[in-house]
């Protein structure tokens, strides 16, 4: 369905590196999800076309300028579809960028709530461990005290995972979709 033909070295336009993707399709309908009943400008891209574009773009650093050329074997009767296809592709990836930014906001909200709950739980567990430690020095007291300490700190695992690891891949996806939402798109006849 599509081929990527990147130049040997990305060209520069201003300060952003420029990368080129060439898609080859028989007809315009192959780019878009045929099951999507929305108007053309709001249609979802075909899953294969979307996956191909994303797999191509993910290889490049954030902030890159994408140039997408769609080689179309059969031009529509209405004339040059470049503006319509460009707007449809921009709408698709800008919508995905907004959804991913929303996902990131939700994750960070969950992280803040998890952190608050975790800190309260750690304080309760450490307080209970300290109280048990003052009650006696036997093996049972030591096991109970150490168990409460460990359980308290384990409760901090999820907020720490969110704030150390989970947020940045989502931010990377949002940046990728933003870059693709601003891609220069043109359609050429390759009959």
mmCIF file of C-alpha atoms in Angstrom:
data_model
loop_
_atom_site.group_PDB
_atom_site.id
_atom_site.type_symbol
_atom_site.label_atom_id
_atom_site.label_comp_id
_atom_site.label_asym_id
_atom_site.label_seq_id
_atom_site.Cartn_x
_atom_site.Cartn_y
_atom_site.Cartn_z
ATOM 1 C CA UNK A 1 0.000 0.000 0.000
ATOM 2 C CA UNK A 2 2.710 2.487 0.926
ATOM 3 C CA UNK A 3 6.437 2.980 0.680
ATOM 4 C CA UNK A 4 8.767 5.186 2.646
ATOM 5 C CA UNK A 5 11.581 6.698 0.652
ATOM 6 C CA UNK A 6 13.589 8.827 3.059
ATOM 7 C CA UNK A 7 16.442 10.790 1.522
ATOM 8 C CA UNK A 8 19.958 9.698 2.513
ATOM 9 C CA UNK A 9 20.144 12.660 4.905
ATOM 10 C CA UNK A 10 17.210 14.701 6.163
ATOM 11 C CA UNK A 11 17.065 18.144 4.618
ATOM 12 C CA UNK A 12 16.893 21.233 6.781
ATOM 13 C CA UNK A 13 14.232 23.934 6.606
ATOM 14 C CA UNK A 14 14.925 26.568 9.204
ATOM 15 C CA UNK A 15 15.876 24.865 12.444
ATOM 16 C CA UNK A 16 13.719 21.754 12.098
ATOM 17 C CA UNK A 17 14.932 18.640 10.265
ATOM 18 C CA UNK A 18 12.670 17.667 7.351
ATOM 19 C CA UNK A 19 11.789 14.055 6.590
ATOM 20 C CA UNK A 20 9.896 12.755 3.566
ATOM 21 C CA UNK A 21 7.346 9.944 3.348
ATOM 22 C CA UNK A 22 5.803 8.721 0.132
ATOM 23 C CA UNK A 23 2.537 6.788 0.195
ATOM 24 C CA UNK A 24 1.337 4.954 -2.902
ATOM 25 C CA UNK A 25 -2.356 4.143 -3.215
ATOM 26 C CA UNK A 26 -4.716 3.280 -6.053
ATOM 27 C CA UNK A 27 -7.542 5.552 -4.909
ATOM 28 C CA UNK A 28 -8.122 8.105 -2.199
ATOM 29 C CA UNK A 29 -10.495 5.831 -0.279
ATOM 30 C CA UNK A 30 -7.594 3.534 0.642
ATOM 31 C CA UNK A 31 -6.225 6.197 2.987
ATOM 32 C CA UNK A 32 -9.357 6.403 5.100
ATOM 33 C CA UNK A 33 -11.428 4.060 7.238
ATOM 34 C CA UNK A 34 -14.305 2.967 5.031
ATOM 35 C CA UNK A 35 -16.445 2.093 8.083
ATOM 36 C CA UNK A 36 -16.245 5.632 9.483
ATOM 37 C CA UNK A 37 -19.540 7.421 8.681
ATOM 38 C CA UNK A 38 -18.248 10.938 9.441
ATOM 39 C CA UNK A 39 -17.616 13.518 6.699
ATOM 40 C CA UNK A 40 -14.363 13.221 4.770
ATOM 41 C CA UNK A 41 -12.446 15.916 6.685
ATOM 42 C CA UNK A 42 -13.164 14.172 10.002
ATOM 43 C CA UNK A 43 -12.686 10.586 8.855
ATOM 44 C CA UNK A 44 -10.241 8.332 10.634
ATOM 45 C CA UNK A 45 -7.280 7.193 8.608
ATOM 46 C CA UNK A 46 -7.219 3.566 7.574
ATOM 47 C CA UNK A 47 -5.533 1.614 10.395
ATOM 48 C CA UNK A 48 -2.785 0.334 8.119
ATOM 49 C CA UNK A 49 -2.085 3.783 6.677
ATOM 50 C CA UNK A 50 -2.079 5.312 10.164
ATOM 51 C CA UNK A 51 0.247 2.593 11.542
ATOM 52 C CA UNK A 52 2.583 2.993 8.573
ATOM 53 C CA UNK A 53 2.800 6.775 8.977
ATOM 54 C CA UNK A 54 3.358 6.498 12.741
ATOM 55 C CA UNK A 55 6.001 3.753 12.361
ATOM 56 C CA UNK A 56 7.821 5.952 9.870
ATOM 57 C CA UNK A 57 7.590 9.123 11.986
ATOM 58 C CA UNK A 58 8.564 7.552 15.322
ATOM 59 C CA UNK A 59 12.113 7.029 14.020
ATOM 60 C CA UNK A 60 12.753 10.770 14.022
ATOM 61 C CA UNK A 61 13.260 13.177 16.937
ATOM 62 C CA UNK A 62 10.420 15.372 18.205
ATOM 63 C CA UNK A 63 10.053 18.640 16.357
ATOM 64 C CA UNK A 64 10.802 17.199 12.957
ATOM 65 C CA UNK A 65 8.986 18.574 9.919
ATOM 66 C CA UNK A 66 7.182 15.832 8.007
ATOM 67 C CA UNK A 67 6.534 16.001 4.285
ATOM 68 C CA UNK A 68 4.009 13.400 3.155
ATOM 69 C CA UNK A 69 3.484 12.830 -0.545
ATOM 70 C CA UNK A 70 0.521 10.680 -1.518
ATOM 71 C CA UNK A 71 1.000 9.106 -4.960
ATOM 72 C CA UNK A 72 -2.480 8.474 -6.277
ATOM 73 C CA UNK A 73 -3.065 6.212 -9.283
ATOM 74 C CA UNK A 74 -6.613 7.496 -9.855
ATOM 75 C CA UNK A 75 -7.294 11.174 -9.251
ATOM 76 C CA UNK A 76 -10.855 12.020 -8.214
ATOM 77 C CA UNK A 77 -13.079 13.785 -10.765
ATOM 78 C CA UNK A 78 -13.293 16.893 -8.541
ATOM 79 C CA UNK A 79 -9.682 17.876 -9.280
ATOM 80 C CA UNK A 80 -6.645 18.252 -7.049
ATOM 81 C CA UNK A 81 -7.435 16.686 -3.646
ATOM 82 C CA UNK A 82 -4.230 17.920 -1.948
ATOM 83 C CA UNK A 83 -5.896 20.519 0.287
ATOM 84 C CA UNK A 84 -8.692 18.144 1.283
ATOM 85 C CA UNK A 85 -6.302 15.257 2.056
ATOM 86 C CA UNK A 86 -3.932 17.552 3.949
ATOM 87 C CA UNK A 87 -6.763 18.894 6.094
ATOM 88 C CA UNK A 88 -8.101 15.377 6.741
ATOM 89 C CA UNK A 89 -4.649 14.091 7.792
ATOM 90 C CA UNK A 90 -4.056 17.178 9.958
ATOM 91 C CA UNK A 91 -7.465 16.790 11.615
ATOM 92 C CA UNK A 92 -6.823 13.095 12.275
ATOM 93 C CA UNK A 93 -3.433 13.534 13.958
ATOM 94 C CA UNK A 94 -4.389 16.753 15.793
ATOM 95 C CA UNK A 95 -7.391 14.905 17.230
ATOM 96 C CA UNK A 96 -5.110 12.024 18.293
ATOM 97 C CA UNK A 97 -2.669 14.530 19.870
ATOM 98 C CA UNK A 98 -5.511 16.079 21.867
ATOM 99 C CA UNK A 99 -6.716 12.641 23.029
ATOM 100 C CA UNK A 100 -3.194 11.695 24.152
ATOM 101 C CA UNK A 101 -2.742 15.028 25.980
ATOM 102 C CA UNK A 102 -6.036 14.295 27.760
ATOM 103 C CA UNK A 103 -4.715 10.808 28.629
ATOM 104 C CA UNK A 104 -1.560 12.429 30.058
ATOM 105 C CA UNK A 105 -3.590 14.872 32.159
ATOM 106 C CA UNK A 106 -5.664 11.960 33.495
ATOM 107 C CA UNK A 107 -2.518 9.962 34.307
ATOM 108 C CA UNK A 108 -0.925 12.885 36.164
ATOM 109 C CA UNK A 109 -4.172 13.497 38.072
ATOM 110 C CA UNK A 110 -4.201 9.804 39.019
ATOM 111 C CA UNK A 111 -0.539 10.096 40.023
ATOM 112 C CA UNK A 112 -1.214 13.043 42.320
ATOM 113 C CA UNK A 113 -4.141 11.247 43.965
ATOM 114 C CA UNK A 114 -2.099 8.021 44.270
ATOM 115 C CA UNK A 115 0.779 9.985 45.782
ATOM 116 C CA UNK A 116 -1.492 11.589 48.359
ATOM 117 C CA UNK A 117 -3.064 8.235 49.289
ATOM 118 C CA UNK A 118 0.358 6.566 49.343
ATOM 119 C CA UNK A 119 1.884 9.214 51.613
ATOM 120 C CA UNK A 120 -1.007 8.957 54.069
ATOM 121 C CA UNK A 121 -0.765 5.158 54.007
ATOM 122 C CA UNK A 122 3.029 5.243 54.526
ATOM 123 C CA UNK A 123 2.590 7.618 57.479
ATOM 124 C CA UNK A 124 -0.028 5.333 59.053
ATOM 125 C CA UNK A 125 2.115 2.222 58.474
ATOM 126 C CA UNK A 126 5.276 3.855 59.843
ATOM 127 C CA UNK A 127 3.367 5.190 62.843
ATOM 128 C CA UNK A 128 1.918 1.719 63.514
ATOM 129 C CA UNK A 129 5.366 0.139 63.055
ATOM 130 C CA UNK A 130 6.848 2.617 65.557
ATOM 131 C CA UNK A 131 4.058 1.854 68.059
ATOM 132 C CA UNK A 132 4.612 -1.905 67.659
ATOM 133 C CA UNK A 133 8.357 -1.389 68.084
ATOM 134 C CA UNK A 134 7.747 0.295 71.445
ATOM 135 C CA UNK A 135 5.440 -2.524 72.584
ATOM 136 C CA UNK A 136 8.133 -5.167 72.673
ATOM 137 C CA UNK A 137 11.287 -6.639 71.190
ATOM 138 C CA UNK A 138 10.348 -10.210 70.347
ATOM 139 C CA UNK A 139 10.447 -11.869 66.945
ATOM 140 C CA UNK A 140 6.724 -11.351 66.386
ATOM 141 C CA UNK A 141 7.030 -7.628 67.119
ATOM 142 C CA UNK A 142 10.020 -7.307 64.787
ATOM 143 C CA UNK A 143 8.214 -9.138 61.976
ATOM 144 C CA UNK A 144 5.084 -6.988 62.413
ATOM 145 C CA UNK A 145 7.143 -3.756 62.533
ATOM 146 C CA UNK A 146 9.226 -4.623 59.449
ATOM 147 C CA UNK A 147 6.143 -5.867 57.546
ATOM 148 C CA UNK A 148 4.297 -2.608 58.138
ATOM 149 C CA UNK A 149 7.345 -0.606 57.029
ATOM 150 C CA UNK A 150 7.691 -2.636 53.828
ATOM 151 C CA UNK A 151 3.953 -2.552 53.039
ATOM 152 C CA UNK A 152 3.899 1.218 53.572
ATOM 153 C CA UNK A 153 6.739 1.833 51.123
ATOM 154 C CA UNK A 154 5.351 -0.643 48.592
ATOM 155 C CA UNK A 155 2.183 1.478 48.526
ATOM 156 C CA UNK A 156 4.324 4.268 47.012
ATOM 157 C CA UNK A 157 5.224 2.062 44.028
ATOM 158 C CA UNK A 158 2.372 3.203 41.739
ATOM 159 C CA UNK A 159 2.771 6.984 42.190
ATOM 160 C CA UNK A 160 6.521 6.661 41.727
ATOM 161 C CA UNK A 161 6.016 4.598 38.582
ATOM 162 C CA UNK A 162 3.683 7.256 37.167
ATOM 163 C CA UNK A 163 5.984 10.183 37.939
ATOM 164 C CA UNK A 164 9.257 8.450 37.006
ATOM 165 C CA UNK A 165 8.330 6.287 34.020
ATOM 166 C CA UNK A 166 4.734 6.340 32.746
ATOM 167 C CA UNK A 167 4.269 9.970 31.701
ATOM 168 C CA UNK A 168 7.126 10.539 29.260
ATOM 169 C CA UNK A 169 6.178 7.897 26.625
ATOM 170 C CA UNK A 170 2.692 9.441 26.524
ATOM 171 C CA UNK A 171 4.193 12.909 26.090
ATOM 172 C CA UNK A 172 6.340 11.493 23.270
ATOM 173 C CA UNK A 173 3.220 10.194 21.488
ATOM 174 C CA UNK A 174 1.519 13.586 21.868
ATOM 175 C CA UNK A 175 4.554 15.297 20.311
ATOM 176 C CA UNK A 176 4.625 12.760 17.466
ATOM 177 C CA UNK A 177 0.947 13.363 16.676
ATOM 178 C CA UNK A 178 1.454 17.135 16.908
ATOM 179 C CA UNK A 179 4.306 16.890 14.387
ATOM 180 C CA UNK A 180 2.165 14.762 12.060
ATOM 181 C CA UNK A 181 -0.779 17.137 12.551
ATOM 182 C CA UNK A 182 1.378 19.878 11.047
ATOM 183 C CA UNK A 183 2.865 17.795 8.234
ATOM 184 C CA UNK A 184 3.104 19.236 4.752
ATOM 185 C CA UNK A 185 0.852 16.989 2.665
ATOM 186 C CA UNK A 186 0.469 16.893 -1.099
ATOM 187 C CA UNK A 187 -1.193 14.528 -3.517
ATOM 188 C CA UNK A 188 0.369 13.736 -6.888
ATOM 189 C CA UNK A 189 -0.924 11.683 -9.760
ATOM 190 C CA UNK A 190 1.261 8.658 -10.438
ATOM 191 C CA UNK A 191 -0.994 6.990 -13.052
#
